């Protein structure tokens, strides 16, 4: 998306290891991620689908595609923000996620907003 486009979005991610939902001996290791999507452009657009690439420590890749996020397809006006939390189980204590969202703009045009790669990592466990 060029910088002169009216469609500009910022994506921020935070992650958390879910100790109580994970089996720290043999997996799965469960993580929560919270994503904040902010419309920093000048035009309204609707998030219609998501695409994730999840890679575990064994370099095994899962691709996930689906409609919207957490059952919603939010429409964001300029200056609006949408935040949601979802989860990801991994067979390893470390992995990464990256992907993109497909939006539809006011004029019906589709465009992608990238989600930069982020780390999912179990905190160090003291023995």
PDB file of C-alpha atoms in Angstrom:
ATOM      1  CA  UNK A   1       0.000   0.000   0.000  1.00  0.00           C
ATOM      2  CA  UNK A   2       1.636   3.266  -1.075  1.00  0.00           C
ATOM      3  CA  UNK A   3       1.954   6.075   1.442  1.00  0.00           C
ATOM      4  CA  UNK A   4      -0.346   8.330  -0.625  1.00  0.00           C
ATOM      5  CA  UNK A   5      -3.212   5.814  -0.315  1.00  0.00           C
ATOM      6  CA  UNK A   6      -6.166   6.912   1.844  1.00  0.00           C
ATOM      7  CA  UNK A   7      -5.991   3.422   3.425  1.00  0.00           C
ATOM      8  CA  UNK A   8      -3.333   3.284   6.125  1.00  0.00           C
ATOM      9  CA  UNK A   9      -3.417   0.894   9.071  1.00  0.00           C
ATOM     10  CA  UNK A  10      -1.076   0.269  11.984  1.00  0.00           C
ATOM     11  CA  UNK A  11      -0.978  -3.160  13.591  1.00  0.00           C
ATOM     12  CA  UNK A  12       0.421  -3.715  17.093  1.00  0.00           C
ATOM     13  CA  UNK A  13       0.836  -7.131  18.735  1.00  0.00           C
ATOM     14  CA  UNK A  14       1.437  -8.315  22.288  1.00  0.00           C
ATOM     15  CA  UNK A  15       1.749 -11.963  23.317  1.00  0.00           C
ATOM     16  CA  UNK A  16       1.360 -13.983  26.486  1.00  0.00           C
ATOM     17  CA  UNK A  17       2.191 -17.585  27.405  1.00  0.00           C
ATOM     18  CA  UNK A  18      -0.861 -19.319  28.924  1.00  0.00           C
ATOM     19  CA  UNK A  19       0.725 -21.416  31.637  1.00  0.00           C
ATOM     20  CA  UNK A  20      -2.534 -22.890  32.934  1.00  0.00           C
ATOM     21  CA  UNK A  21      -3.592 -24.122  29.453  1.00  0.00           C
ATOM     22  CA  UNK A  22      -0.197 -25.558  28.501  1.00  0.00           C
ATOM     23  CA  UNK A  23       1.521 -28.873  29.174  1.00  0.00           C
ATOM     24  CA  UNK A  24       5.065 -27.685  29.870  1.00  0.00           C
ATOM     25  CA  UNK A  25       6.479 -31.235  29.738  1.00  0.00           C
ATOM     26  CA  UNK A  26       5.327 -32.324  26.284  1.00  0.00           C
ATOM     27  CA  UNK A  27       3.045 -29.641  24.821  1.00  0.00           C
ATOM     28  CA  UNK A  28       0.888 -28.252  23.528  1.00  0.00           C
ATOM     29  CA  UNK A  29       2.175 -24.829  24.550  1.00  0.00           C
ATOM     30  CA  UNK A  30      -0.657 -22.315  24.396  1.00  0.00           C
ATOM     31  CA  UNK A  31      -0.204 -18.629  23.687  1.00  0.00           C
ATOM     32  CA  UNK A  32      -2.560 -15.670  23.588  1.00  0.00           C
ATOM     33  CA  UNK A  33      -1.947 -12.766  21.270  1.00  0.00           C
ATOM     34  CA  UNK A  34      -3.649  -9.397  21.412  1.00  0.00           C
ATOM     35  CA  UNK A  35      -3.793  -7.371  18.230  1.00  0.00           C
ATOM     36  CA  UNK A  36      -4.643  -3.707  17.908  1.00  0.00           C
ATOM     37  CA  UNK A  37      -5.533  -2.458  14.423  1.00  0.00           C
ATOM     38  CA  UNK A  38      -5.718   1.301  14.017  1.00  0.00           C
ATOM     39  CA  UNK A  39      -6.972   3.184  10.971  1.00  0.00           C
ATOM     40  CA  UNK A  40      -4.411   5.979  10.577  1.00  0.00           C
ATOM     41  CA  UNK A  41      -5.560   6.795   7.049  1.00  0.00           C
ATOM     42  CA  UNK A  42      -8.275   9.071   5.707  1.00  0.00           C
ATOM     43  CA  UNK A  43     -10.817   6.494   4.460  1.00  0.00           C
ATOM     44  CA  UNK A  44     -13.070   3.858   6.039  1.00  0.00           C
ATOM     45  CA  UNK A  45     -12.439   0.165   5.370  1.00  0.00           C
ATOM     46  CA  UNK A  46     -13.717  -3.203   6.599  1.00  0.00           C
ATOM     47  CA  UNK A  47     -11.555  -6.128   7.656  1.00  0.00           C
ATOM     48  CA  UNK A  48     -13.027  -9.133   5.835  1.00  0.00           C
ATOM     49  CA  UNK A  49     -10.487 -11.947   6.225  1.00  0.00           C
ATOM     50  CA  UNK A  50      -7.250 -13.069   7.841  1.00  0.00           C
ATOM     51  CA  UNK A  51      -4.282 -15.156   6.745  1.00  0.00           C
ATOM     52  CA  UNK A  52      -1.753 -16.509   9.257  1.00  0.00           C
ATOM     53  CA  UNK A  53       1.536 -18.334   8.769  1.00  0.00           C
ATOM     54  CA  UNK A  54       2.493 -20.088  12.015  1.00  0.00           C
ATOM     55  CA  UNK A  55       5.923 -21.713  12.326  1.00  0.00           C
ATOM     56  CA  UNK A  56       7.003 -23.869  15.263  1.00  0.00           C
ATOM     57  CA  UNK A  57      10.551 -24.622  16.458  1.00  0.00           C
ATOM     58  CA  UNK A  58      10.669 -27.696  14.173  1.00  0.00           C
ATOM     59  CA  UNK A  59      10.110 -25.322  11.213  1.00  0.00           C
ATOM     60  CA  UNK A  60       6.703 -26.923  10.580  1.00  0.00           C
ATOM     61  CA  UNK A  61       4.439 -24.328   8.988  1.00  0.00           C
ATOM     62  CA  UNK A  62       0.664 -24.067   9.346  1.00  0.00           C
ATOM     63  CA  UNK A  63      -1.337 -21.686   7.190  1.00  0.00           C
ATOM     64  CA  UNK A  64      -4.711 -20.498   8.409  1.00  0.00           C
ATOM     65  CA  UNK A  65      -7.229 -18.493   6.421  1.00  0.00           C
ATOM     66  CA  UNK A  66     -10.627 -17.386   7.570  1.00  0.00           C
ATOM     67  CA  UNK A  67     -13.304 -14.741   7.548  1.00  0.00           C
ATOM     68  CA  UNK A  68     -12.756 -11.760   9.821  1.00  0.00           C
ATOM     69  CA  UNK A  69     -11.200 -12.031  13.268  1.00  0.00           C
ATOM     70  CA  UNK A  70     -12.783 -13.609  16.373  1.00  0.00           C
ATOM     71  CA  UNK A  71     -16.107 -13.886  14.528  1.00  0.00           C
ATOM     72  CA  UNK A  72     -16.193 -10.210  13.553  1.00  0.00           C
ATOM     73  CA  UNK A  73     -15.558  -8.201  10.400  1.00  0.00           C
ATOM     74  CA  UNK A  74     -14.987  -4.758  11.896  1.00  0.00           C
ATOM     75  CA  UNK A  75     -15.368  -1.570   9.876  1.00  0.00           C
ATOM     76  CA  UNK A  76     -12.854   1.080  10.918  1.00  0.00           C
ATOM     77  CA  UNK A  77     -13.332   4.761  10.229  1.00  0.00           C
ATOM     78  CA  UNK A  78     -10.305   7.064  10.216  1.00  0.00           C
ATOM     79  CA  UNK A  79      -8.950   7.306  13.765  1.00  0.00           C
ATOM     80  CA  UNK A  80     -10.786   4.195  14.978  1.00  0.00           C
ATOM     81  CA  UNK A  81      -9.112   1.205  16.557  1.00  0.00           C
ATOM     82  CA  UNK A  82     -10.142  -2.437  16.916  1.00  0.00           C
ATOM     83  CA  UNK A  83      -8.539  -4.764  19.445  1.00  0.00           C
ATOM     84  CA  UNK A  84      -8.989  -8.490  19.906  1.00  0.00           C
ATOM     85  CA  UNK A  85      -7.334 -11.410  21.655  1.00  0.00           C
ATOM     86  CA  UNK A  86      -7.038 -14.901  20.233  1.00  0.00           C
ATOM     87  CA  UNK A  87      -4.960 -17.974  20.920  1.00  0.00           C
ATOM     88  CA  UNK A  88      -2.481 -20.314  19.293  1.00  0.00           C
ATOM     89  CA  UNK A  89      -1.399 -23.771  20.510  1.00  0.00           C
ATOM     90  CA  UNK A  90       2.067 -24.910  19.418  1.00  0.00           C
ATOM     91  CA  UNK A  91       3.786 -28.301  19.737  1.00  0.00           C
ATOM     92  CA  UNK A  92       6.993 -26.473  20.738  1.00  0.00           C
ATOM     93  CA  UNK A  93       7.673 -23.832  23.441  1.00  0.00           C
ATOM     94  CA  UNK A  94       8.776 -21.312  20.796  1.00  0.00           C
ATOM     95  CA  UNK A  95       7.356 -20.284  17.443  1.00  0.00           C
ATOM     96  CA  UNK A  96       6.436 -17.349  15.245  1.00  0.00           C
ATOM     97  CA  UNK A  97       3.350 -15.939  13.573  1.00  0.00           C
ATOM     98  CA  UNK A  98       2.956 -13.496  10.705  1.00  0.00           C
ATOM     99  CA  UNK A  99       0.270 -12.808   8.188  1.00  0.00           C
ATOM    100  CA  UNK A 100      -2.071 -10.274   6.714  1.00  0.00           C
ATOM    101  CA  UNK A 101      -5.593  -8.981   6.803  1.00  0.00           C
ATOM    102  CA  UNK A 102      -7.699  -8.376   3.714  1.00  0.00           C
ATOM    103  CA  UNK A 103      -9.709  -5.173   3.860  1.00  0.00           C
ATOM    104  CA  UNK A 104     -12.365  -3.797   1.535  1.00  0.00           C
ATOM    105  CA  UNK A 105     -12.345  -0.036   1.093  1.00  0.00           C
ATOM    106  CA  UNK A 106     -15.249   2.370   0.659  1.00  0.00           C
ATOM    107  CA  UNK A 107     -15.119   2.005  -3.130  1.00  0.00           C
ATOM    108  CA  UNK A 108     -15.072  -1.808  -3.008  1.00  0.00           C
ATOM    109  CA  UNK A 109     -11.325  -2.113  -3.596  1.00  0.00           C
ATOM    110  CA  UNK A 110      -9.515  -4.916  -1.738  1.00  0.00           C
ATOM    111  CA  UNK A 111      -6.116  -4.459  -0.141  1.00  0.00           C
ATOM    112  CA  UNK A 112      -3.834  -6.266   2.293  1.00  0.00           C
ATOM    113  CA  UNK A 113      -2.466  -5.028   5.608  1.00  0.00           C
ATOM    114  CA  UNK A 114       0.594  -6.986   6.736  1.00  0.00           C
ATOM    115  CA  UNK A 115       1.071  -8.248  10.272  1.00  0.00           C
ATOM    116  CA  UNK A 116       4.837  -8.331  10.850  1.00  0.00           C
ATOM    117  CA  UNK A 117       6.287 -11.542  12.271  1.00  0.00           C
ATOM    118  CA  UNK A 118       6.078 -11.861  16.040  1.00  0.00           C
ATOM    119  CA  UNK A 119       7.507 -14.384  18.486  1.00  0.00           C
ATOM    120  CA  UNK A 120       5.562 -16.817  20.661  1.00  0.00           C
ATOM    121  CA  UNK A 121       7.848 -17.979  23.446  1.00  0.00           C
ATOM    122  CA  UNK A 122       7.396 -19.700  26.779  1.00  0.00           C
ATOM    123  CA  UNK A 123       9.229 -17.791  29.535  1.00  0.00           C
ATOM    124  CA  UNK A 124      12.291 -19.506  30.987  1.00  0.00           C
ATOM    125  CA  UNK A 125      11.358 -22.152  33.527  1.00  0.00           C
ATOM    126  CA  UNK A 126      13.626 -22.505  36.560  1.00  0.00           C
ATOM    127  CA  UNK A 127      14.511 -26.084  37.554  1.00  0.00           C
TER     128      UNK A 127
END
